[in-house]
PDB file of C-alpha atoms in Angstrom:
ATOM      1  CA  MET U  21       0.000   0.000   0.000  1.00  0.00           C
ATOM      2  CA  THR U  22       1.229   3.492  -0.891  1.00  0.00           C
ATOM      3  CA  ARG U  23      -0.208   6.796   0.306  1.00  0.00           C
ATOM      4  CA  LEU U  24       0.176   9.734  -2.080  1.00  0.00           C
ATOM      5  CA  LYS U  25      -0.701  13.418  -1.735  1.00  0.00           C
ATOM      6  CA  ILE U  26      -1.405  15.107  -5.056  1.00  0.00           C
ATOM      7  CA  ASP U  27      -1.647  18.834  -5.780  1.00  0.00           C
ATOM      8  CA  HIS U  28      -2.785  19.768  -9.280  1.00  0.00           C
ATOM      9  CA  VAL U  29      -3.074  23.449 -10.218  1.00  0.00           C
ATOM     10  CA  THR U  30      -4.341  24.810 -13.535  1.00  0.00           C
ATOM     11  CA  ARG U  31      -4.351  28.568 -14.123  1.00  0.00           C
ATOM     12  CA  TYR U  32      -5.605  30.597 -17.084  1.00  0.00           C
ATOM     13  CA  ASP U  33      -4.816  34.295 -17.474  1.00  0.00           C
ATOM     14  CA  TYR U  34      -6.939  36.317 -19.890  1.00  0.00           C
ATOM     15  CA  ASN U  35      -5.998  39.240 -22.122  1.00  0.00           C
ATOM     16  CA  ASP U  36      -8.980  41.191 -20.843  1.00  0.00           C
ATOM     17  CA  SER U  37     -11.544  40.674 -18.120  1.00  0.00           C
ATOM     18  CA  VAL U  38     -13.998  37.825 -18.710  1.00  0.00           C
ATOM     19  CA  SER U  39     -17.648  38.542 -17.951  1.00  0.00           C
ATOM     20  CA  LYS U  40     -18.815  34.916 -17.546  1.00  0.00           C
ATOM     21  CA  SER U  41     -17.191  31.511 -17.316  1.00  0.00           C
ATOM     22  CA  TYR U  42     -18.737  28.027 -17.423  1.00  0.00           C
ATOM     23  CA  ASN U  43     -16.564  24.997 -16.672  1.00  0.00           C
ATOM     24  CA  GLU U  44     -16.321  21.317 -15.746  1.00  0.00           C
ATOM     25  CA  ALA U  45     -13.334  19.932 -13.844  1.00  0.00           C
ATOM     26  CA  ARG U  46     -12.411  16.230 -13.727  1.00  0.00           C
ATOM     27  CA  MET U  47      -9.360  16.456 -11.484  1.00  0.00           C
ATOM     28  CA  THR U  48     -10.339  14.609  -8.290  1.00  0.00           C
ATOM     29  CA  PRO U  49      -9.341  10.925  -7.873  1.00  0.00           C
ATOM     30  CA  ILE U  50     -12.025   8.294  -7.391  1.00  0.00           C
ATOM     31  CA  THR U  51     -12.359   5.525  -4.837  1.00  0.00           C
ATOM     32  CA  ASP U  52     -12.476   2.029  -6.334  1.00  0.00           C
ATOM     33  CA  ASP U  53     -11.295  -1.515  -5.552  1.00  0.00           C
ATOM     34  CA  GLU U  54      -7.610  -0.531  -5.682  1.00  0.00           C
ATOM     35  CA  GLN U  55      -7.511   2.964  -4.205  1.00  0.00           C
ATOM     36  CA  ILE U  56      -9.238   4.930  -1.458  1.00  0.00           C
ATOM     37  CA  VAL U  57      -9.507   8.717  -1.415  1.00  0.00           C
ATOM     38  CA  LEU U  58      -8.829   9.813   2.155  1.00  0.00           C
ATOM     39  CA  GLU U  59      -9.120  13.574   1.571  1.00  0.00           C
ATOM     40  CA  ALA U  60     -10.055  15.670  -1.429  1.00  0.00           C
ATOM     41  CA  GLU U  61     -10.599  19.390  -1.943  1.00  0.00           C
ATOM     42  CA  LEU U  62     -11.158  21.543  -5.010  1.00  0.00           C
ATOM     43  CA  THR U  63     -10.640  25.291  -4.625  1.00  0.00           C
ATOM     44  CA  LEU U  64     -11.250  28.023  -7.175  1.00  0.00           C
ATOM     45  CA  SER U  65      -9.952  31.518  -7.739  1.00  0.00           C
ATOM     46  CA  PRO U  66     -11.729  33.844  -8.010  1.00  0.00           C
ATOM     47  CA  GLY U  67     -13.831  32.408  -5.216  1.00  0.00           C
ATOM     48  CA  ILE U  68     -17.163  33.688  -6.450  1.00  0.00           C
ATOM     49  CA  ALA U  69     -18.107  30.539  -8.323  1.00  0.00           C
ATOM     50  CA  THR U  70     -21.302  28.528  -8.029  1.00  0.00           C
ATOM     51  CA  VAL U  71     -20.260  24.870  -7.819  1.00  0.00           C
ATOM     52  CA  SER U  72     -22.214  21.641  -8.168  1.00  0.00           C
ATOM     53  CA  ASN U  73     -20.627  18.210  -7.731  1.00  0.00           C
ATOM     54  CA  TYR U  74     -21.810  15.000  -9.352  1.00  0.00           C
ATOM     55  CA  ARG U  75     -20.699  11.687 -10.869  1.00  0.00           C
ATOM     56  CA  ASP U  76     -20.874  11.465 -14.637  1.00  0.00           C
ATOM     57  CA  TYR U  77     -22.012   8.439 -16.651  1.00  0.00           C
ATOM     58  CA  TRP U  78     -18.557   6.849 -16.324  1.00  0.00           C
ATOM     59  CA  GLY U  79     -18.334   7.308 -12.541  1.00  0.00           C
ATOM     60  CA  THR U  80     -15.930  10.249 -12.634  1.00  0.00           C
ATOM     61  CA  ARG U  81     -16.156  12.964  -9.981  1.00  0.00           C
ATOM     62  CA  VAL U  82     -17.083  16.220 -11.720  1.00  0.00           C
ATOM     63  CA  ALA U  83     -17.140  19.751 -10.346  1.00  0.00           C
ATOM     64  CA  ALA U  84     -19.309  21.938 -12.573  1.00  0.00           C
ATOM     65  CA  PHE U  85     -19.010  25.655 -11.839  1.00  0.00           C
ATOM     66  CA  ASP U  86     -19.784  29.039 -13.313  1.00  0.00           C
ATOM     67  CA  ILE U  87     -18.390  32.462 -12.483  1.00  0.00           C
ATOM     68  CA  GLN U  88     -20.737  35.341 -13.268  1.00  0.00           C
ATOM     69  CA  GLY U  89     -18.576  38.255 -12.055  1.00  0.00           C
ATOM     70  CA  ARG U  90     -15.828  39.789 -14.190  1.00  0.00           C
ATOM     71  CA  HIS U  91     -12.404  38.196 -13.721  1.00  0.00           C
ATOM     72  CA  ARG U  92      -8.941  38.276 -15.316  1.00  0.00           C
ATOM     73  CA  HIS U  93      -7.863  34.754 -14.369  1.00  0.00           C
ATOM     74  CA  LEU U  94      -9.174  31.325 -13.470  1.00  0.00           C
ATOM     75  CA  GLU U  95      -7.263  28.991 -11.156  1.00  0.00           C
ATOM     76  CA  ILE U  96      -8.389  25.502 -10.151  1.00  0.00           C
ATOM     77  CA  ARG U  97      -6.496  23.673  -7.430  1.00  0.00           C
ATOM     78  CA  SER U  98      -7.234  20.008  -6.745  1.00  0.00           C
ATOM     79  CA  SER U  99      -5.649  18.499  -3.633  1.00  0.00           C
ATOM     80  CA  ALA U 100      -6.150  14.869  -2.648  1.00  0.00           C
ATOM     81  CA  THR U 101      -4.619  12.168  -0.482  1.00  0.00           C
ATOM     82  CA  VAL U 102      -5.072   8.634  -1.802  1.00  0.00           C
ATOM     83  CA  GLU U 103      -4.116   5.174  -0.572  1.00  0.00           C
ATOM     84  CA  VAL U 104      -3.285   2.877  -3.469  1.00  0.00           C
ATOM     85  CA  ASN U 105      -3.027  -0.890  -3.231  1.00  0.00           C
ATOM     86  CA  ARG U 106      -2.859  -2.476  -6.686  1.00  0.00           C
ATOM     87  CA  ARG U 107      -3.660  -6.160  -6.760  1.00  0.00           C
ATOM     88  CA  PRO U 108      -1.357  -8.480  -8.688  1.00  0.00           C
ATOM     89  CA  GLY U 109      -3.022 -10.031 -11.692  1.00  0.00           C
ATOM     90  CA  ASP U 110      -2.209 -12.566 -14.344  1.00  0.00           C
ATOM     91  CA  GLU U 111      -4.292 -11.696 -17.386  1.00  0.00           C
ATOM     92  CA  ALA U 112      -4.129 -15.274 -18.642  1.00  0.00           C
ATOM     93  CA  ALA U 113      -4.795 -17.135 -15.383  1.00  0.00           C
ATOM     94  CA  ASP U 114      -8.582 -16.875 -15.431  1.00  0.00           C
ATOM     95  CA  GLY U 115      -9.007 -15.220 -18.798  1.00  0.00           C
ATOM     96  CA  LEU U 116     -11.490 -15.845 -21.563  1.00  0.00           C
ATOM     97  CA  SER U 117     -11.002 -17.635 -24.841  1.00  0.00           C
ATOM     98  CA  TRP U 118     -11.803 -15.837 -28.094  1.00  0.00           C
ATOM     99  CA  GLU U 119     -15.064 -17.766 -28.279  1.00  0.00           C
ATOM    100  CA  GLU U 120     -16.046 -16.876 -24.711  1.00  0.00           C
ATOM    101  CA  LEU U 121     -15.235 -13.198 -25.237  1.00  0.00           C
ATOM    102  CA  ALA U 122     -17.443 -13.061 -28.351  1.00  0.00           C
ATOM    103  CA  VAL U 123     -20.586 -14.261 -26.533  1.00  0.00           C
ATOM    104  CA  PRO U 124     -23.209 -11.475 -26.882  1.00  0.00           C
ATOM    105  CA  GLU U 125     -24.045 -11.499 -23.172  1.00  0.00           C
ATOM    106  CA  VAL U 126     -20.371 -10.899 -22.333  1.00  0.00           C
ATOM    107  CA  LEU U 127     -19.990  -8.032 -24.801  1.00  0.00           C
ATOM    108  CA  ASP U 128     -23.294  -6.473 -23.764  1.00  0.00           C
ATOM    109  CA  ALA U 129     -21.954  -6.007 -20.219  1.00  0.00           C
ATOM    110  CA  VAL U 130     -19.134  -3.775 -21.529  1.00  0.00           C
ATOM    111  CA  SER U 131     -20.790  -2.566 -24.721  1.00  0.00           C
ATOM    112  CA  ASP U 132     -19.758   1.076 -24.226  1.00  0.00           C
ATOM    113  CA  HIS U 133     -16.149   0.062 -24.824  1.00  0.00           C
ATOM    114  CA  VAL U 134     -16.569  -2.103 -27.921  1.00  0.00           C
ATOM    115  CA  PRO U 135     -17.128   0.465 -30.746  1.00  0.00           C
ATOM    116  CA  GLN U 136     -14.377   2.737 -32.029  1.00  0.00           C
ATOM    117  CA  THR U 137     -14.530   6.484 -31.439  1.00  0.00           C
ATOM    118  CA  PRO U 138     -13.062   9.265 -33.600  1.00  0.00           C
ATOM    119  CA  LEU U 139      -9.889   9.260 -31.473  1.00  0.00           C
ATOM    120  CA  THR U 140      -9.398   5.463 -31.401  1.00  0.00           C
ATOM    121  CA  ARG U 141     -10.055   4.812 -35.084  1.00  0.00           C
ATOM    122  CA  ILE U 142      -7.229   3.049 -36.891  1.00  0.00           C
ATOM    123  CA  GLY U 143      -6.369   3.031 -40.594  1.00  0.00           C
ATOM    124  CA  PRO U 144      -5.728   0.103 -42.950  1.00  0.00           C
ATOM    125  CA  GLU U 145      -2.075  -0.330 -41.935  1.00  0.00           C
ATOM    126  CA  LEU U 146      -2.843  -0.621 -38.234  1.00  0.00           C
ATOM    127  CA  GLU U 147      -5.862  -2.797 -38.945  1.00  0.00           C
ATOM    128  CA  ARG U 148      -3.581  -5.277 -40.713  1.00  0.00           C
ATOM    129  CA  VAL U 149      -1.151  -5.241 -37.783  1.00  0.00           C
ATOM    130  CA  ALA U 150      -3.987  -5.896 -35.314  1.00  0.00           C
ATOM    131  CA  GLU U 151      -5.497  -8.643 -37.456  1.00  0.00           C
ATOM    132  CA  GLU U 152      -2.152 -10.415 -37.743  1.00  0.00           C
ATOM    133  CA  ILE U 153      -1.793 -10.300 -33.953  1.00  0.00           C
ATOM    134  CA  ARG U 154      -5.303 -11.723 -33.607  1.00  0.00           C
ATOM    135  CA  LYS U 155      -4.490 -14.567 -35.988  1.00  0.00           C
ATOM    136  CA  GLU U 156      -1.291 -15.509 -34.138  1.00  0.00           C
ATOM    137  CA  SER U 157      -2.642 -15.184 -30.572  1.00  0.00           C
ATOM    138  CA  ALA U 158      -4.158 -18.169 -28.780  1.00  0.00           C
ATOM    139  CA  ASP U 159      -6.426 -16.001 -26.630  1.00  0.00           C
ATOM    140  CA  PRO U 160      -7.241 -12.328 -25.854  1.00  0.00           C
ATOM    141  CA  ALA U 161      -4.592 -12.179 -23.119  1.00  0.00           C
ATOM    142  CA  ALA U 162      -1.869 -13.148 -25.591  1.00  0.00           C
ATOM    143  CA  ALA U 163      -3.193 -10.639 -28.117  1.00  0.00           C
ATOM    144  CA  ALA U 164      -3.185  -7.805 -25.576  1.00  0.00           C
ATOM    145  CA  ALA U 165       0.409  -8.613 -24.624  1.00  0.00           C
ATOM    146  CA  ALA U 166       1.418  -8.623 -28.306  1.00  0.00           C
ATOM    147  CA  ILE U 167      -0.305  -5.276 -28.912  1.00  0.00           C
ATOM    148  CA  PHE U 168       1.531  -3.659 -26.005  1.00  0.00           C
ATOM    149  CA  ALA U 169       4.840  -5.136 -27.182  1.00  0.00           C
ATOM    150  CA  GLY U 170       4.222  -3.851 -30.707  1.00  0.00           C
ATOM    151  CA  ILE U 171       3.506  -0.348 -29.472  1.00  0.00           C
ATOM    152  CA  ALA U 172       6.687  -0.402 -27.382  1.00  0.00           C
ATOM    153  CA  THR U 173       8.691  -1.367 -30.477  1.00  0.00           C
ATOM    154  CA  HIS U 174       7.051   0.983 -32.963  1.00  0.00           C
ATOM    155  CA  MET U 175       6.293   4.172 -31.004  1.00  0.00           C
ATOM    156  CA  GLN U 176       8.397   6.643 -29.051  1.00  0.00           C
ATOM    157  CA  TYR U 177       7.280   8.976 -26.285  1.00  0.00           C
ATOM    158  CA  VAL U 178       7.888  12.426 -27.798  1.00  0.00           C
ATOM    159  CA  PRO U 179       5.922  15.468 -26.539  1.00  0.00           C
ATOM    160  CA  GLY U 180       4.888  18.189 -28.949  1.00  0.00           C
ATOM    161  CA  VAL U 181       4.383  16.041 -32.042  1.00  0.00           C
ATOM    162  CA  THR U 182       0.659  15.423 -31.550  1.00  0.00           C
ATOM    163  CA  GLY U 183      -2.288  17.295 -30.041  1.00  0.00           C
ATOM    164  CA  VAL U 184      -5.463  16.522 -28.115  1.00  0.00           C
ATOM    165  CA  HIS U 185      -7.344  15.886 -31.389  1.00  0.00           C
ATOM    166  CA  THR U 186      -4.789  13.448 -32.850  1.00  0.00           C
ATOM    167  CA  ASP U 187      -6.372  10.055 -33.508  1.00  0.00           C
ATOM    168  CA  ALA U 188      -4.767   6.632 -33.197  1.00  0.00           C
ATOM    169  CA  GLU U 189      -4.148   6.279 -36.930  1.00  0.00           C
ATOM    170  CA  ALA U 190      -2.200   9.551 -37.118  1.00  0.00           C
ATOM    171  CA  ALA U 191      -0.217   8.780 -33.958  1.00  0.00           C
ATOM    172  CA  TRP U 192       0.798   5.357 -35.319  1.00  0.00           C
ATOM    173  CA  ARG U 193       1.820   6.925 -38.616  1.00  0.00           C
ATOM    174  CA  GLU U 194       4.018   9.444 -36.788  1.00  0.00           C
ATOM    175  CA  ALA U 195       5.390   6.632 -34.579  1.00  0.00           C
ATOM    176  CA  LYS U 196       5.622   9.287 -31.850  1.00  0.00           C
ATOM    177  CA  GLY U 197       3.316  10.770 -29.276  1.00  0.00           C
ATOM    178  CA  VAL U 198       2.466  11.174 -25.615  1.00  0.00           C
ATOM    179  CA  CYS U 199       0.614   8.922 -23.179  1.00  0.00           C
ATOM    180  CA  GLN U 200      -2.754   9.920 -24.639  1.00  0.00           C
ATOM    181  CA  ASP U 201      -1.680   8.780 -28.108  1.00  0.00           C
ATOM    182  CA  LEU U 202      -0.218   5.465 -26.993  1.00  0.00           C
ATOM    183  CA  ALA U 203      -3.397   4.737 -25.060  1.00  0.00           C
ATOM    184  CA  HIS U 204      -5.581   5.512 -28.080  1.00  0.00           C
ATOM    185  CA  VAL U 205      -3.473   3.245 -30.312  1.00  0.00           C
ATOM    186  CA  ALA U 206      -3.725   0.352 -27.844  1.00  0.00           C
ATOM    187  CA  ILE U 207      -7.485   0.827 -27.422  1.00  0.00           C
ATOM    188  CA  GLY U 208      -8.060   1.093 -31.167  1.00  0.00           C
ATOM    189  CA  MET U 209      -6.133  -2.090 -31.921  1.00  0.00           C
ATOM    190  CA  MET U 210      -7.868  -4.081 -29.184  1.00  0.00           C
ATOM    191  CA  ARG U 211     -11.345  -2.931 -30.151  1.00  0.00           C
ATOM    192  CA  HIS U 212     -10.642  -3.784 -33.791  1.00  0.00           C
ATOM    193  CA  ILE U 213     -10.052  -7.440 -32.916  1.00  0.00           C
ATOM    194  CA  GLY U 214     -12.938  -7.696 -30.473  1.00  0.00           C
ATOM    195  CA  ILE U 215     -11.351  -6.900 -27.106  1.00  0.00           C
ATOM    196  CA  PRO U 216     -13.301  -4.244 -25.148  1.00  0.00           C
ATOM    197  CA  ALA U 217     -10.984  -1.496 -23.913  1.00  0.00           C
ATOM    198  CA  ARG U 218     -11.302   1.865 -22.182  1.00  0.00           C
ATOM    199  CA  TYR U 219      -9.258   5.004 -21.583  1.00  0.00           C
ATOM    200  CA  VAL U 220      -8.084   5.921 -18.076  1.00  0.00           C
ATOM    201  CA  SER U 221      -6.675   9.236 -16.898  1.00  0.00           C
ATOM    202  CA  GLY U 222      -4.924   9.934 -13.634  1.00  0.00           C
ATOM    203  CA  TYR U 223      -1.670  10.898 -11.983  1.00  0.00           C
ATOM    204  CA  LEU U 224       1.721   9.238 -11.841  1.00  0.00           C
ATOM    205  CA  HIS U 225       4.398   9.590  -9.192  1.00  0.00           C
ATOM    206  CA  PRO U 226       7.471   9.296 -11.462  1.00  0.00           C
ATOM    207  CA  ASP U 227      10.246   8.698  -8.918  1.00  0.00           C
ATOM    208  CA  TYR U 228      10.305   5.421  -6.998  1.00  0.00           C
ATOM    209  CA  GLU U 229      13.474   6.518  -5.196  1.00  0.00           C
ATOM    210  CA  ALA U 230      12.081   9.797  -3.842  1.00  0.00           C
ATOM    211  CA  GLY U 231      10.976   8.254  -0.565  1.00  0.00           C
ATOM    212  CA  ILE U 232       8.441   9.415   1.984  1.00  0.00           C
ATOM    213  CA  GLY U 233       8.005  13.144   2.521  1.00  0.00           C
ATOM    214  CA  ARG U 234       9.767  14.427  -0.581  1.00  0.00           C
ATOM    215  CA  THR U 235       7.602  16.396  -3.006  1.00  0.00           C
ATOM    216  CA  VAL U 236       8.410  15.852  -6.688  1.00  0.00           C
ATOM    217  CA  PRO U 237       6.961  17.112  -9.972  1.00  0.00           C
ATOM    218  CA  GLY U 238       4.242  14.632 -10.870  1.00  0.00           C
ATOM    219  CA  GLU U 239       2.500  13.912 -14.135  1.00  0.00           C
ATOM    220  CA  SER U 240      -1.008  13.871 -15.466  1.00  0.00           C
ATOM    221  CA  HIS U 241      -1.032  10.506 -17.145  1.00  0.00           C
ATOM    222  CA  ALA U 242      -3.128   8.105 -19.234  1.00  0.00           C
ATOM    223  CA  TRP U 243      -3.255   4.338 -19.609  1.00  0.00           C
ATOM    224  CA  VAL U 244      -5.698   1.629 -20.700  1.00  0.00           C
ATOM    225  CA  GLU U 245      -7.941  -1.016 -19.200  1.00  0.00           C
ATOM    226  CA  TRP U 246      -9.099  -4.007 -21.213  1.00  0.00           C
ATOM    227  CA  TRP U 247     -11.709  -6.680 -20.528  1.00  0.00           C
ATOM    228  CA  ASN U 248     -10.804 -10.321 -19.894  1.00  0.00           C
ATOM    229  CA  ASP U 249     -13.616 -11.420 -17.570  1.00  0.00           C
ATOM    230  CA  ARG U 250     -12.645  -8.399 -15.455  1.00  0.00           C
ATOM    231  CA  TRP U 251     -10.799  -5.190 -16.188  1.00  0.00           C
ATOM    232  CA  TYR U 252      -7.000  -5.353 -16.419  1.00  0.00           C
ATOM    233  CA  ALA U 253      -4.847  -2.229 -16.595  1.00  0.00           C
ATOM    234  CA  TYR U 254      -1.634  -1.511 -18.476  1.00  0.00           C
ATOM    235  CA  ASP U 255       0.509   1.594 -18.949  1.00  0.00           C
ATOM    236  CA  PRO U 256       1.739   1.509 -22.583  1.00  0.00           C
ATOM    237  CA  THR U 257       3.870   4.626 -22.130  1.00  0.00           C
ATOM    238  CA  ASN U 258       6.035   3.073 -19.423  1.00  0.00           C
ATOM    239  CA  HIS U 259       5.576  -0.527 -20.642  1.00  0.00           C
ATOM    240  CA  THR U 260       4.350  -1.775 -17.282  1.00  0.00           C
ATOM    241  CA  ARG U 261       1.352  -2.943 -15.350  1.00  0.00           C
ATOM    242  CA  LEU U 262      -0.010  -0.379 -12.963  1.00  0.00           C
ATOM    243  CA  THR U 263       1.824   0.193  -9.708  1.00  0.00           C
ATOM    244  CA  ASP U 264       0.899   1.846  -6.436  1.00  0.00           C
ATOM    245  CA  PHE U 265       2.305   5.045  -7.966  1.00  0.00           C
ATOM    246  CA  HIS U 266      -0.590   5.287 -10.451  1.00  0.00           C
ATOM    247  CA  VAL U 267      -3.691   7.156  -9.200  1.00  0.00           C
ATOM    248  CA  THR U 268      -6.942   6.877 -11.166  1.00  0.00           C
ATOM    249  CA  VAL U 269      -9.079   9.962 -11.784  1.00  0.00           C
ATOM    250  CA  ALA U 270     -11.407   9.141 -14.686  1.00  0.00           C
ATOM    251  CA  ARG U 271     -12.440   6.455 -17.163  1.00  0.00           C
ATOM    252  CA  GLY U 272     -14.170   6.720 -20.519  1.00  0.00           C
ATOM    253  CA  ARG U 273     -14.190   5.740 -24.176  1.00  0.00           C
ATOM    254  CA  ASP U 274     -11.305   8.074 -25.052  1.00  0.00           C
ATOM    255  CA  TYR U 275      -9.711  11.355 -23.961  1.00  0.00           C
ATOM    256  CA  THR U 276     -12.820  13.423 -24.703  1.00  0.00           C
ATOM    257  CA  ASP U 277     -14.703  11.660 -21.894  1.00  0.00           C
ATOM    258  CA  VAL U 278     -12.056  12.496 -19.275  1.00  0.00           C
ATOM    259  CA  THR U 279     -10.771  15.970 -20.202  1.00  0.00           C
ATOM    260  CA  PRO U 280      -9.457  17.479 -16.919  1.00  0.00           C
ATOM    261  CA  LEU U 281     -10.932  20.922 -17.566  1.00  0.00           C
ATOM    262  CA  LYS U 282     -13.270  22.164 -20.244  1.00  0.00           C
ATOM    263  CA  GLY U 283     -15.564  25.125 -20.551  1.00  0.00           C
ATOM    264  CA  MET U 284     -16.339  28.409 -22.216  1.00  0.00           C
ATOM    265  CA  VAL U 285     -15.999  32.107 -21.460  1.00  0.00           C
ATOM    266  CA  THR U 286     -17.698  35.294 -22.592  1.00  0.00           C
ATOM    267  CA  GLY U 287     -15.332  38.131 -23.490  1.00  0.00           C
ATOM    268  CA  GLY U 288     -11.744  38.254 -22.332  1.00  0.00           C
ATOM    269  CA  GLY U 289      -9.978  38.593 -25.676  1.00  0.00           C
ATOM    270  CA  GLY U 290      -8.411  35.147 -25.483  1.00  0.00           C
ATOM    271  CA  THR U 291      -5.951  33.485 -23.130  1.00  0.00           C
ATOM    272  CA  SER U 292      -2.621  35.181 -22.438  1.00  0.00           C
ATOM    273  CA  GLY U 293      -1.196  32.334 -20.379  1.00  0.00           C
ATOM    274  CA  LEU U 294      -1.808  28.777 -19.240  1.00  0.00           C
ATOM    275  CA  ASP U 295       0.141  27.185 -16.411  1.00  0.00           C
ATOM    276  CA  VAL U 296      -0.344  23.602 -15.190  1.00  0.00           C
ATOM    277  CA  THR U 297       1.594  22.023 -12.323  1.00  0.00           C
ATOM    278  CA  VAL U 298       1.281  18.647 -10.628  1.00  0.00           C
ATOM    279  CA  GLU U 299       3.155  17.832  -7.428  1.00  0.00           C
ATOM    280  CA  VAL U 300       3.127  14.435  -5.746  1.00  0.00           C
ATOM    281  CA  THR U 301       4.344  13.465  -2.279  1.00  0.00           C
ATOM    282  CA  GLN U 302       4.520   9.975  -0.838  1.00  0.00           C
ATOM    283  CA  THR U 303       3.361  10.219   2.776  1.00  0.00           C
ATOM    284  CA  ALA U 304       3.592   7.880   5.736  1.00  0.00           C
TER     285      ALA U 304
END
């Protein structure tokens, strides 16, 4: 078990004062079978916002807020303390066969994560790669492992090459991208050969050697979960199963379902600056 304190701050500065602002924030971790949120707080500046909290369709904690007074900046600070205890899991130990996975009753239970989305769509080249993996794999667990290995061989983690609207086909063609892109490629390939898969966003403590009490720059991160009689998670960016240093915030079909902050403003003349920081501390 690992206890992590996470501080995530996003700040927008505007060229001119904004008259109204409407937003949704998905920045607070969730409690599930492998992590427990001990404390969580979301604070806003300016502090004149009207806030409502709810769970969306995917189970993500959402803070919806609007600011009606004029303001020159918007800052959202999410602070949370989470205990993480990832269970070990062998994807093949109790996994399904191809025939068992294709049973309609099985697919119906996870039907939201079977169809492709605009961001997970894959082109003819990647379809052929996925189909070859399907043909050579004895079961879905073997196919998932081969997909992750293929991504590790073909793609490099390179920031700045892609954007939030880059789909899996384009990311594969570039052979470069960030965690979002690698997750979309993995999901697109698995869905193409009949394995339900979903997108997960969260935080990652990047330094196993930091020790207790030392605050380090953390990362907003993304990985995948795929269905094999239960959900299994894998981090294709770091080529690893999840560890106690991964903290889950949101799940969905792709990035658009889990965007940390989205909204609209009236006036303001555009954004003059955006600053995002994540700090993570392992605590006793």
